[in-house]
Coordinates of C-alpha atoms in Angstrom, one line a residue:
Chain A
M109 CA 254.0 194.7 165.0
T110 CA 253.1 196.8 168.4
D111 CA 252.5 200.6 167.9
L112 CA 254.9 200.7 170.9
C113 CA 253.8 204.0 171.9
K114 CA 250.3 203.3 172.3
L115 CA 251.5 200.5 175.0
T116 CA 251.1 201.9 179.0
L117 CA 254.2 202.3 181.0
V118 CA 253.7 199.2 182.8
E119 CA 253.9 197.5 179.5
S120 CA 256.6 199.4 178.0
V121 CA 258.6 198.4 181.0
Q122 CA 257.3 194.8 180.5
H123 CA 258.0 195.3 176.7
I124 CA 262.0 195.6 177.6
K125 CA 262.3 193.2 180.6
E126 CA 260.9 190.3 178.2
K127 CA 262.9 191.5 175.3
K128 CA 260.2 191.8 172.8
C129 CA 262.1 195.0 172.4
A130 CA 265.1 196.7 173.0
A131 CA 265.5 200.2 175.3
L132 CA 266.4 201.5 171.6
D133 CA 263.5 200.5 169.9
L134 CA 261.1 201.7 172.2
L135 CA 262.8 205.3 172.4
N136 CA 263.0 205.4 168.7
S137 CA 259.3 204.8 168.4
Y138 CA 258.9 207.8 171.0
I139 CA 261.2 210.1 169.1
K140 CA 260.1 209.2 165.6
R141 CA 256.2 210.7 167.0
I142 CA 258.0 213.7 169.1
E143 CA 259.8 214.2 165.9
K144 CA 256.3 214.8 164.1
S145 CA 254.7 217.1 166.7
D146 CA 256.2 220.2 167.1
K147 CA 253.1 222.0 166.3
L148 CA 251.4 221.0 169.5
N149 CA 254.3 222.8 171.9
C150 CA 254.8 220.5 174.6
F151 CA 258.5 220.6 174.7
N152 CA 260.2 223.7 176.3
S153 CA 263.3 221.5 174.8
K154 CA 264.6 218.2 174.3
D155 CA 267.3 216.3 175.3
L156 CA 267.0 213.3 172.3
D157 CA 270.9 212.8 172.1
T158 CA 271.7 212.0 175.6
A159 CA 268.3 209.9 175.4
I160 CA 269.8 207.4 172.8
K161 CA 272.2 207.3 174.3
K162 CA 271.4 206.3 177.7
A163 CA 268.7 203.8 175.8
K164 CA 272.1 202.4 174.5
S165 CA 274.2 201.5 177.3
I166 CA 271.0 199.7 178.9
D167 CA 270.5 197.7 176.0
E168 CA 274.5 197.1 176.2
K169 CA 274.9 196.5 179.9
K170 CA 271.8 194.0 179.5
D171 CA 270.5 194.4 182.8
F172 CA 266.9 195.2 183.0
S173 CA 266.6 194.6 186.8
K174 CA 265.4 197.8 187.3
I175 CA 261.1 199.0 187.4
L176 CA 261.2 201.8 185.0
V177 CA 264.2 200.3 182.8
G178 CA 264.0 201.9 179.1
A179 CA 261.0 204.2 179.9
P180 CA 261.1 207.3 177.7
I181 CA 260.1 209.9 180.1
A182 CA 259.4 213.7 180.1
V183 CA 259.3 216.0 182.9
K184 CA 257.8 219.4 184.0
D185 CA 259.5 222.2 183.0
L186 CA 259.6 223.0 187.1
F187 CA 262.0 219.6 187.4
C188 CA 265.5 221.2 188.4
T189 CA 267.4 218.6 186.0
R190 CA 271.2 219.1 186.4
D191 CA 273.1 220.5 183.9
V192 CA 270.0 220.8 181.3
K193 CA 268.1 223.8 181.3
T194 CA 265.4 224.5 183.8
T195 CA 262.7 227.8 182.3
A196 CA 259.3 227.2 185.1
S197 CA 258.2 228.2 180.9
S198 CA 259.3 232.0 182.1
K199 CA 261.9 234.7 179.9
M200 CA 263.3 234.7 183.6
L201 CA 264.7 231.6 183.6
E202 CA 264.9 230.7 180.1
N203 CA 268.8 229.9 179.8
F204 CA 268.8 228.6 183.9
I205 CA 270.7 225.1 184.0
P206 CA 270.3 223.9 187.4
T207 CA 273.3 222.6 189.4
Y208 CA 271.6 220.0 191.0
E209 CA 268.4 217.3 190.3
S210 CA 265.2 217.4 191.6
T211 CA 265.3 214.7 194.0
V212 CA 261.9 213.6 192.5
T213 CA 263.4 213.4 189.3
Q214 CA 266.7 212.1 190.8
K215 CA 264.8 208.7 191.5
L216 CA 263.1 208.1 188.1
W217 CA 266.6 208.3 186.8
N218 CA 268.0 206.0 189.7
E219 CA 265.4 203.5 187.8
D220 CA 266.7 203.8 184.6
A221 CA 264.1 205.9 183.2
I222 CA 265.4 208.3 180.1
L223 CA 264.8 211.9 180.4
L224 CA 263.4 213.0 176.9
G225 CA 263.1 216.5 177.4
K226 CA 260.8 219.2 179.2
L227 CA 257.3 219.9 179.1
N228 CA 255.7 223.7 178.6
C229 CA 253.8 224.7 181.7
D230 CA 252.2 228.2 182.5
E231 CA 254.7 230.5 183.8
F232 CA 256.1 229.3 187.5
A233 CA 252.7 227.0 187.0
M234 CA 250.5 230.4 187.5
G235 CA 247.5 229.0 184.9
S236 CA 244.9 227.0 184.1
S237 CA 244.9 227.0 180.7
N238 CA 248.9 226.8 179.6
E239 CA 248.2 230.6 178.0
T240 CA 250.6 232.2 180.5
S241 CA 254.2 230.4 179.4
F242 CA 256.7 232.5 177.3
F243 CA 257.3 229.9 175.2
G244 CA 253.5 229.9 173.8
N245 CA 250.5 228.1 174.5
V246 CA 250.3 224.0 174.2
L247 CA 247.4 222.4 172.2
N248 CA 245.5 220.1 173.1
P249 CA 245.4 216.5 171.5
Y250 CA 241.5 216.7 171.2
R251 CA 239.8 220.1 169.2
L252 CA 236.4 220.9 169.4
N253 CA 235.2 220.1 165.4
N254 CA 238.5 221.6 164.3
D255 CA 238.7 224.9 166.8
N256 CA 241.9 224.5 169.1
L257 CA 241.4 223.8 172.3
V258 CA 243.7 224.4 176.0
P259 CA 244.8 221.3 177.6
G260 CA 244.6 222.9 181.1
G261 CA 247.0 223.9 182.9
S262 CA 249.1 224.7 184.8
S263 CA 250.8 221.4 183.8
G264 CA 249.3 221.8 180.5
G265 CA 252.6 220.5 178.1
C266 CA 252.7 217.8 180.4
A267 CA 249.2 216.7 179.7
A268 CA 248.9 216.6 176.2
A269 CA 252.1 214.9 175.5
V270 CA 250.6 211.9 177.8
A271 CA 247.5 212.4 175.3
A272 CA 249.6 212.3 172.3
N273 CA 251.5 209.5 173.4
L274 CA 254.9 211.3 173.4
T275 CA 255.7 210.2 176.5
S276 CA 255.6 206.7 177.8
A277 CA 254.3 208.8 181.8
T278 CA 255.0 212.0 183.4
V279 CA 255.3 213.9 186.7
G280 CA 253.9 217.6 186.6
T281 CA 253.4 219.4 190.3
D282 CA 249.7 220.3 191.3
T283 CA 249.1 223.8 193.5
G284 CA 245.5 224.1 193.3
G285 CA 244.6 221.7 190.8
S286 CA 247.6 222.2 187.8
I287 CA 248.0 218.3 187.5
R288 CA 244.6 216.9 187.9
Q289 CA 242.7 219.9 185.7
P290 CA 244.8 219.2 182.6
A291 CA 244.8 215.5 183.4
A292 CA 241.0 216.0 183.0
F293 CA 240.9 218.2 180.0
T294 CA 243.1 215.5 177.6
G295 CA 241.4 212.5 179.4
I296 CA 244.7 210.6 181.1
V297 CA 245.0 209.9 184.9
G298 CA 246.8 213.0 187.2
L299 CA 247.1 211.8 190.9
K300 CA 248.3 214.7 193.5
P301 CA 249.8 212.6 196.8
T302 CA 249.0 213.8 199.7
Y303 CA 250.9 216.6 200.7
G304 CA 254.9 215.5 201.9
R305 CA 254.5 212.3 200.2
C306 CA 257.1 213.1 197.8
S307 CA 259.5 215.4 197.9
R308 CA 259.3 219.3 197.2
W309 CA 263.2 219.5 196.9
G310 CA 264.8 220.8 193.5
I311 CA 261.3 221.6 192.2
V312 CA 260.3 225.7 191.0
A313 CA 258.9 226.5 194.1
F314 CA 255.5 228.6 193.7
A315 CA 253.6 228.0 197.1
S316 CA 255.5 225.9 199.2
S317 CA 252.5 224.7 201.6
L318 CA 250.3 223.3 198.8
D319 CA 252.9 222.3 196.1
Q320 CA 252.7 218.3 195.2
A321 CA 254.3 216.2 192.7
G322 CA 252.8 213.6 191.0
P323 CA 252.4 211.4 188.6
M324 CA 250.2 211.7 185.3
T325 CA 249.6 208.9 183.2
K326 CA 247.7 206.6 180.8
D327 CA 246.4 204.5 183.4
V328 CA 245.6 204.3 186.7
K329 CA 248.3 201.6 187.1
D330 CA 250.8 203.7 185.5
A331 CA 250.1 206.3 188.2
A332 CA 250.6 203.6 190.9
L333 CA 254.1 202.1 189.2
I334 CA 255.2 206.2 189.4
L335 CA 254.3 206.9 192.8
D336 CA 256.1 203.8 193.8
V337 CA 259.0 205.3 193.0
I338 CA 258.3 209.1 193.5
S339 CA 257.2 208.8 196.6
G340 CA 259.5 208.7 200.0
Y341 CA 261.0 211.0 202.7
D342 CA 263.9 213.0 202.2
E343 CA 266.2 214.3 204.6
K344 CA 266.4 217.3 202.0
D345 CA 262.4 218.7 202.3
S346 CA 262.1 219.1 206.1
T347 CA 257.6 218.8 205.1
S348 CA 258.3 215.2 203.4
A349 CA 257.1 212.8 205.1
N350 CA 258.8 209.1 206.9
K351 CA 256.5 206.1 205.9
P352 CA 256.7 202.7 205.7
K353 CA 257.2 201.9 202.2
T354 CA 255.0 200.1 200.5
S355 CA 254.0 199.1 196.5
F356 CA 251.2 201.0 195.5
L357 CA 251.3 198.8 192.5
N358 CA 251.5 195.6 194.1
S359 CA 248.4 196.5 196.0
L360 CA 246.3 197.3 193.7
K361 CA 242.7 195.6 193.5
N362 CA 239.6 196.9 192.3
N363 CA 237.1 196.3 195.3
V364 CA 234.7 198.6 196.6
K365 CA 232.4 196.3 198.5
G366 CA 232.1 197.9 201.6
L367 CA 233.5 201.4 200.6
K368 CA 232.3 203.9 202.1
V369 CA 231.9 207.2 199.0
G370 CA 230.9 210.2 200.5
I371 CA 229.1 212.9 197.4
P372 CA 229.6 216.3 199.2
K373 CA 226.6 218.6 198.4
E374 CA 228.4 221.9 198.2
Y375 CA 230.2 220.7 195.1
R376 CA 226.7 220.6 193.1
V377 CA 227.4 224.3 191.6
E378 CA 225.4 226.7 190.2
N379 CA 225.3 227.0 186.4
M380 CA 227.7 223.0 186.7
P381 CA 226.9 222.1 183.0
E382 CA 224.6 219.0 182.9
E383 CA 227.1 216.8 181.6
V384 CA 229.2 217.3 184.0
N385 CA 225.8 216.5 186.4
S386 CA 225.2 213.5 184.8
L387 CA 228.7 211.7 184.6
W388 CA 228.9 212.8 188.7
Q389 CA 225.5 210.2 188.8
E390 CA 226.8 208.2 186.6
G391 CA 230.2 207.5 188.4
I392 CA 227.8 207.1 191.9
K393 CA 226.1 204.4 190.0
I394 CA 229.0 202.7 189.0
L395 CA 230.4 202.5 192.9
K396 CA 226.7 201.7 194.2
E397 CA 226.6 198.6 191.5
Q398 CA 230.1 197.4 192.8
G399 CA 228.8 197.2 196.0
A400 CA 230.0 200.5 197.6
I401 CA 228.0 202.7 200.0
I402 CA 227.0 206.1 198.9
K403 CA 226.4 208.5 202.0
D404 CA 225.7 212.4 201.2
I405 CA 227.7 214.7 203.3
S406 CA 228.5 217.8 203.5
L407 CA 232.0 220.1 203.0
A408 CA 230.1 223.7 204.5
H409 CA 233.2 225.3 203.7
T410 CA 233.5 224.9 200.1
K411 CA 232.8 227.7 198.8
Y412 CA 235.5 229.8 200.5
A413 CA 238.1 227.4 199.4
L414 CA 239.2 229.4 196.0
P415 CA 239.0 232.9 197.5
T416 CA 241.4 231.3 200.7
Y417 CA 243.7 229.6 197.6
Y418 CA 244.0 232.7 196.1
I419 CA 245.2 234.9 199.3
I420 CA 247.3 232.3 200.3
A421 CA 249.1 231.3 197.0
P422 CA 249.4 234.5 196.3
A423 CA 251.2 235.1 199.3
E424 CA 253.6 232.4 199.4
A425 CA 254.7 233.2 196.0
S426 CA 254.9 236.3 196.3
S427 CA 258.0 235.4 199.3
N428 CA 259.2 232.5 197.1
L429 CA 259.5 234.7 193.7
A430 CA 261.3 237.4 195.7
R431 CA 264.6 234.7 194.4
Y432 CA 264.2 235.9 191.2
D433 CA 266.3 239.3 191.6
G434 CA 269.1 239.7 188.4
V435 CA 272.2 238.8 190.5
R436 CA 272.8 235.0 190.9
Y437 CA 270.9 233.6 187.9
G438 CA 268.1 233.8 185.8
F439 CA 267.7 237.2 183.3
R440 CA 268.8 240.1 184.0
A441 CA 267.5 244.1 183.1
E442 CA 270.2 247.1 183.3
G443 CA 269.2 249.7 185.7
K444 CA 270.9 252.9 186.6
D445 CA 271.3 251.9 190.6
L446 CA 270.8 248.3 192.8
T447 CA 267.2 249.0 193.0
E448 CA 266.4 250.2 189.6
M449 CA 267.8 247.1 187.5
Y450 CA 265.7 245.0 190.2
E451 CA 262.9 246.2 189.5
N452 CA 263.2 246.2 185.7
T453 CA 264.6 242.9 185.4
R454 CA 261.6 241.9 187.4
S455 CA 258.9 243.6 185.6
K456 CA 260.5 242.7 182.2
G457 CA 261.6 238.9 182.8
F458 CA 257.8 238.0 184.5
G459 CA 254.8 237.4 182.3
N460 CA 251.5 239.2 183.2
E461 CA 250.1 236.6 185.3
V462 CA 252.8 236.0 187.5
K463 CA 253.4 240.2 188.2
R464 CA 249.6 239.9 189.1
R465 CA 249.7 237.3 191.6
I466 CA 252.9 238.3 193.4
M467 CA 251.3 242.0 193.8
I468 CA 248.2 240.4 195.3
G469 CA 250.3 238.6 197.6
T470 CA 252.5 241.8 198.3
Y471 CA 249.4 244.0 198.9
V472 CA 247.6 240.8 201.7
L473 CA 251.0 240.2 203.3
S474 CA 251.9 243.6 203.9
S475 CA 251.6 245.8 207.5
G476 CA 248.0 246.7 207.6
Y477 CA 246.6 244.2 205.6
Y478 CA 248.1 241.0 207.1
D479 CA 245.3 240.4 209.5
A480 CA 242.8 241.2 207.0
Y481 CA 243.6 238.4 204.2
Y482 CA 246.3 236.5 205.2
L483 CA 245.3 236.0 208.9
K484 CA 241.7 235.1 207.9
A485 CA 242.5 233.2 204.6
Q486 CA 244.6 230.9 207.1
K487 CA 241.7 230.9 209.3
V488 CA 239.6 229.1 206.9
R489 CA 242.0 227.2 205.7
N490 CA 241.3 225.0 209.0
L491 CA 237.8 225.2 208.4
I492 CA 238.4 223.5 205.5
K493 CA 240.5 221.0 206.7
T494 CA 238.3 220.3 209.7
D495 CA 235.0 219.7 206.9
F496 CA 237.6 217.0 205.5
D497 CA 238.7 215.7 209.0
E498 CA 234.9 215.6 210.1
S499 CA 233.8 213.9 206.8
F500 CA 236.2 211.0 206.7
K501 CA 235.4 209.4 210.1
D502 CA 232.7 208.8 208.2
V503 CA 233.5 207.8 204.9
D504 CA 236.9 206.5 203.1
V505 CA 236.6 208.8 199.8
I506 CA 234.9 211.5 198.3
L507 CA 233.9 211.4 194.7
T508 CA 233.7 214.8 192.7
P509 CA 233.8 216.0 189.2
T510 CA 237.3 216.9 188.6
T511 CA 236.6 220.6 186.8
P512 CA 232.9 222.2 185.7
T513 CA 233.6 222.0 182.5
A514 CA 235.1 220.2 179.4
A515 CA 238.3 221.9 177.9
F516 CA 238.1 225.3 176.7
K517 CA 239.3 227.5 173.6
F518 CA 242.1 229.8 173.9
G519 CA 241.3 233.7 174.8
E520 CA 238.6 232.7 176.1
K521 CA 239.2 233.0 180.1
S522 CA 242.6 234.6 179.5
D523 CA 241.0 238.2 179.9
D524 CA 239.3 237.7 183.4
P525 CA 241.4 236.5 186.1
I526 CA 238.5 235.0 187.7
A527 CA 237.0 233.0 185.2
M528 CA 240.0 231.1 184.7
Y529 CA 240.7 230.8 188.8
L530 CA 236.7 228.9 188.6
N531 CA 238.4 226.4 186.6
D532 CA 239.7 225.0 190.1
I533 CA 236.7 225.1 192.0
F534 CA 236.5 221.4 192.5
T535 CA 240.6 220.9 192.6
V536 CA 241.8 223.6 195.4
T537 CA 240.2 222.2 198.1
A538 CA 242.7 218.8 198.3
N539 CA 245.7 221.2 198.3
L540 CA 244.6 223.3 201.1
A541 CA 243.3 220.3 203.6
G542 CA 246.6 218.5 201.7
L543 CA 244.9 215.5 200.5
P544 CA 245.7 212.8 198.2
A545 CA 243.2 213.0 195.0
I546 CA 243.6 211.7 191.6
S547 CA 241.4 212.7 188.5
F548 CA 240.6 209.9 185.9
P549 CA 238.5 210.0 182.6
I550 CA 235.0 208.3 182.1
K551 CA 233.6 209.0 179.1
F552 CA 233.2 211.5 176.1
N553 CA 230.7 214.4 176.1
K554 CA 228.8 215.0 173.5
D555 CA 231.0 217.0 171.0
G556 CA 233.8 214.5 171.8
L557 CA 236.2 215.8 174.9
P558 CA 236.9 213.7 177.7
L559 CA 235.3 214.6 181.0
S560 CA 236.4 212.9 184.1
L561 CA 236.2 212.8 188.1
Q562 CA 237.8 213.3 190.9
L563 CA 238.9 211.8 194.1
I564 CA 239.5 212.5 196.8
G565 CA 240.8 210.7 200.3
K566 CA 242.1 210.5 203.7
S567 CA 245.7 211.6 204.4
F568 CA 247.9 209.3 203.5
D569 CA 245.8 206.8 201.9
E570 CA 246.7 207.0 198.1
Q571 CA 246.0 202.9 197.9
T572 CA 242.5 203.4 198.6
L573 CA 241.9 205.9 195.9
L574 CA 243.9 203.8 193.2
N575 CA 241.5 201.2 194.0
T576 CA 238.9 203.1 194.1
A577 CA 239.4 204.3 190.3
Y578 CA 241.3 201.3 189.1
S579 CA 237.7 199.9 189.8
I580 CA 235.8 202.4 187.9
E581 CA 238.6 202.4 185.1
K582 CA 237.9 198.5 184.7
E583 CA 233.7 199.2 184.6
V584 CA 234.1 202.3 182.1
N585 CA 236.5 201.0 179.1
F586 CA 237.7 204.3 178.3
K587 CA 239.7 204.5 175.4
S588 CA 241.8 207.9 174.3
Q589 CA 239.9 208.9 170.5
V590 CA 243.2 211.3 169.8
K591 CA 243.0 211.2 166.2
D592 CA 246.8 213.2 165.6
W593 CA 245.5 215.4 163.0
W594 CA 248.6 217.7 164.1
M595 CA 251.3 215.0 162.2
Chain B
M4 CA 247.1 248.4 211.9
L5 CA 244.3 248.6 214.6
I6 CA 241.8 250.3 212.5
Y7 CA 242.1 248.5 209.7
L8 CA 240.4 245.3 212.1
H9 CA 237.4 247.2 212.3
L10 CA 236.5 248.0 209.0
P11 CA 235.1 246.0 206.6
L12 CA 237.1 244.8 204.1
S13 CA 234.6 245.7 201.1
L14 CA 235.9 249.4 201.6
M15 CA 239.2 248.5 201.2
S16 CA 239.7 249.2 197.5
I17 CA 242.9 249.5 195.6
N18 CA 243.5 252.8 193.8
K19 CA 246.5 253.9 191.9
E20 CA 249.0 255.5 194.7
T21 CA 249.1 251.9 196.0
I22 CA 249.4 249.9 192.9
K23 CA 252.4 251.9 193.1
K24 CA 253.1 251.4 196.6
I25 CA 253.5 247.7 196.4
S26 CA 255.3 247.3 193.3
K27 CA 258.2 249.3 195.2
L28 CA 257.4 246.3 197.7
A29 CA 257.4 243.4 195.2
R30 CA 260.4 245.7 193.7
I31 CA 258.6 245.1 190.1
S32 CA 258.3 248.4 188.2
V33 CA 255.1 249.4 186.6
S34 CA 254.4 251.4 183.7
N35 CA 251.2 253.8 183.6
Q36 CA 249.6 251.3 181.3
E37 CA 250.2 248.4 183.7
T38 CA 248.2 250.2 186.5
N39 CA 245.2 250.6 185.1
R40 CA 245.2 246.8 184.1
L41 CA 246.0 246.5 187.2
E42 CA 244.1 248.1 189.4
K43 CA 240.9 246.6 187.4
D44 CA 242.5 242.9 188.0
L45 CA 243.5 243.1 191.7
N46 CA 240.4 244.8 192.3
S47 CA 238.5 242.3 190.9
I48 CA 240.1 239.1 192.3
L49 CA 240.2 241.3 196.0
K50 CA 236.5 241.6 195.8
F51 CA 236.3 237.7 195.1
V52 CA 238.2 237.2 198.1
E53 CA 236.3 239.1 200.5
Q54 CA 234.2 236.7 201.0
L55 CA 235.9 235.5 203.8
N56 CA 234.2 238.5 205.6
H57 CA 231.5 236.5 205.7
L58 CA 232.6 233.8 207.8
N59 CA 233.3 234.5 211.8
T60 CA 236.4 233.1 212.2
D61 CA 236.8 234.7 215.9
K62 CA 237.6 231.8 217.9
I63 CA 239.3 229.5 214.9
T64 CA 242.9 229.1 214.8
P65 CA 245.2 229.9 211.5
I66 CA 247.5 227.2 210.1
S67 CA 250.4 227.6 208.3
S68 CA 250.7 224.9 206.7
V69 CA 249.4 221.0 207.1
S70 CA 252.2 219.2 207.2
N71 CA 252.6 216.6 210.6
E72 CA 255.8 216.2 210.6
V73 CA 258.3 216.8 213.0
L74 CA 261.6 218.3 212.0
T75 CA 264.8 216.1 212.6
M76 CA 268.3 216.7 212.6
N77 CA 270.5 215.6 209.6
K78 CA 273.8 213.8 210.3
D79 CA 276.5 216.7 210.3
E80 CA 278.2 215.7 207.4
I81 CA 280.1 217.2 204.4
K82 CA 278.4 216.6 201.0
I83 CA 279.5 217.5 198.0
I84 CA 276.3 219.8 196.4
N85 CA 276.0 223.1 194.8
E86 CA 280.3 223.9 193.9
K87 CA 281.0 227.6 193.6
E88 CA 282.0 227.4 190.4
D89 CA 279.0 225.2 189.0
I90 CA 276.8 228.2 190.5
L91 CA 278.4 231.0 189.3
K92 CA 277.7 229.7 185.3
N93 CA 274.5 231.3 185.5
S94 CA 274.9 234.7 187.0
P95 CA 274.2 237.1 185.0
E96 CA 277.6 239.2 185.3
K97 CA 280.6 237.9 187.5
N98 CA 283.8 238.7 187.9
E99 CA 286.5 236.2 189.2
D100 CA 284.1 233.9 192.4
Y101 CA 282.4 237.3 192.8
Y102 CA 278.3 238.2 191.5
V103 CA 279.1 241.7 189.9
V104 CA 276.0 244.0 190.4
P105 CA 275.6 247.9 189.9
K106 CA 277.2 250.2 191.8
V107 CA 275.6 250.3 195.7
I108 CA 277.8 252.9 197.4
E109 CA 278.9 256.3 195.7

């Protein structure tokens, strides 16, 4: 019998629609794996009893018309789920039960997908290794010999769960690379849509001008399917875009003939490992052979992207996280008066990285420093965006590596914030410019770890991104080498 | 404020006094041990972001968002979301329909 968990999302739904298996069969095979996979620590909470009820009801009603019918899906624990605990992997929200559902997850359930549980991430999505979670580290299903590796972050639980076949697909969020970097570290596909493509309503906010939800999936087709479901205008998010609805999946084609692909010279960073450089060259070669036109381009302000990000993101975070005051919801510590209660609550409720970012954010927004830091960063953000606008007059997509290295070991960078931040060097630019970008796996390095490439596209042109990634995916035929060592 | 504008950014650095001030503004109490750690981390982050000072941005317009959406009016209609009883369930301390906080007025 087919191992149902190894099916892609598209195949799983097809199986149910064609009655090759019941929704409950598919769900049970996932539950079986999930129950043997606690060691990976992907889940902050599981909702399996409700999941079984929903699968049974789908089977009983015999209505298999919805486009995600019966698909078991766990989501990042940053999406508010009605009546299901939503923690943002923080002590601050350890017992928070939302009274409403995020728009993105509601769209999944509207299409008859089944919630499996909530996936671990860095605290408030702040981190690149999942080491800042209050609920502990997530292990990467890939190891270096027998050493455990980080799954990347902040959507580390999402990435590990997809790679380990613990969910048919998932949705994560990406503020500076939080979908794409962990996708790259675990050999899966991760898509950050254009800012405004998906509603941010009901997502625990980190940096509101950068946050976007997006698919993390086993392959490109699955990413197109999830994007079809979760995208669209939402009157509850004034920054969500009102675009005509088309199906990314139905329009998917593997043809890049005549496509103009930009190769930005500024992404050739110092000390980039040879394996990453040759990976990039391989991607260029494949696209050339398939008839694409390769063009060298310049994104002159690339080196200023990370410094800009580490002013803007903490500034917005310090403002967004002001709501955690121990009064209306979440953790509360005692204090002799109101101010001391606030100060103790926030001191004990937040972890170190979150506090570090709130402090930096508060500093750069404070009187006397605002112009020198925050306003300066907003100006440089404009320069970075203009670089892309200019480049996209000549090219259709931009090809880069997703990350400067493959997955690394625990503790390797956690003592040095800057070393950790450098992980996002190739991914933050898309957030600052609001552009869509996709990471997809190409090959394994000599240690057997996945390496991935990234494509950045024009605003609201996810279709070209998906088509290009799909063409390369067909050529490289990347196959998971996860060995189930934890089971 | 103008004084700072004419100082090169690299002259700014955070000392223990500043940490105390920021922690007050951010309503996060910090221990002495944490202050030492924060002083080191925040200064290294500031040094990193100060690279922006190499760029002349005098004629550049700052942008706060990349969204091009024009705000639209929603229909003026009652929707039932976030009911009082449900919302109050998440409060750390409540009394009837009120949140309870430490005494503010003596």
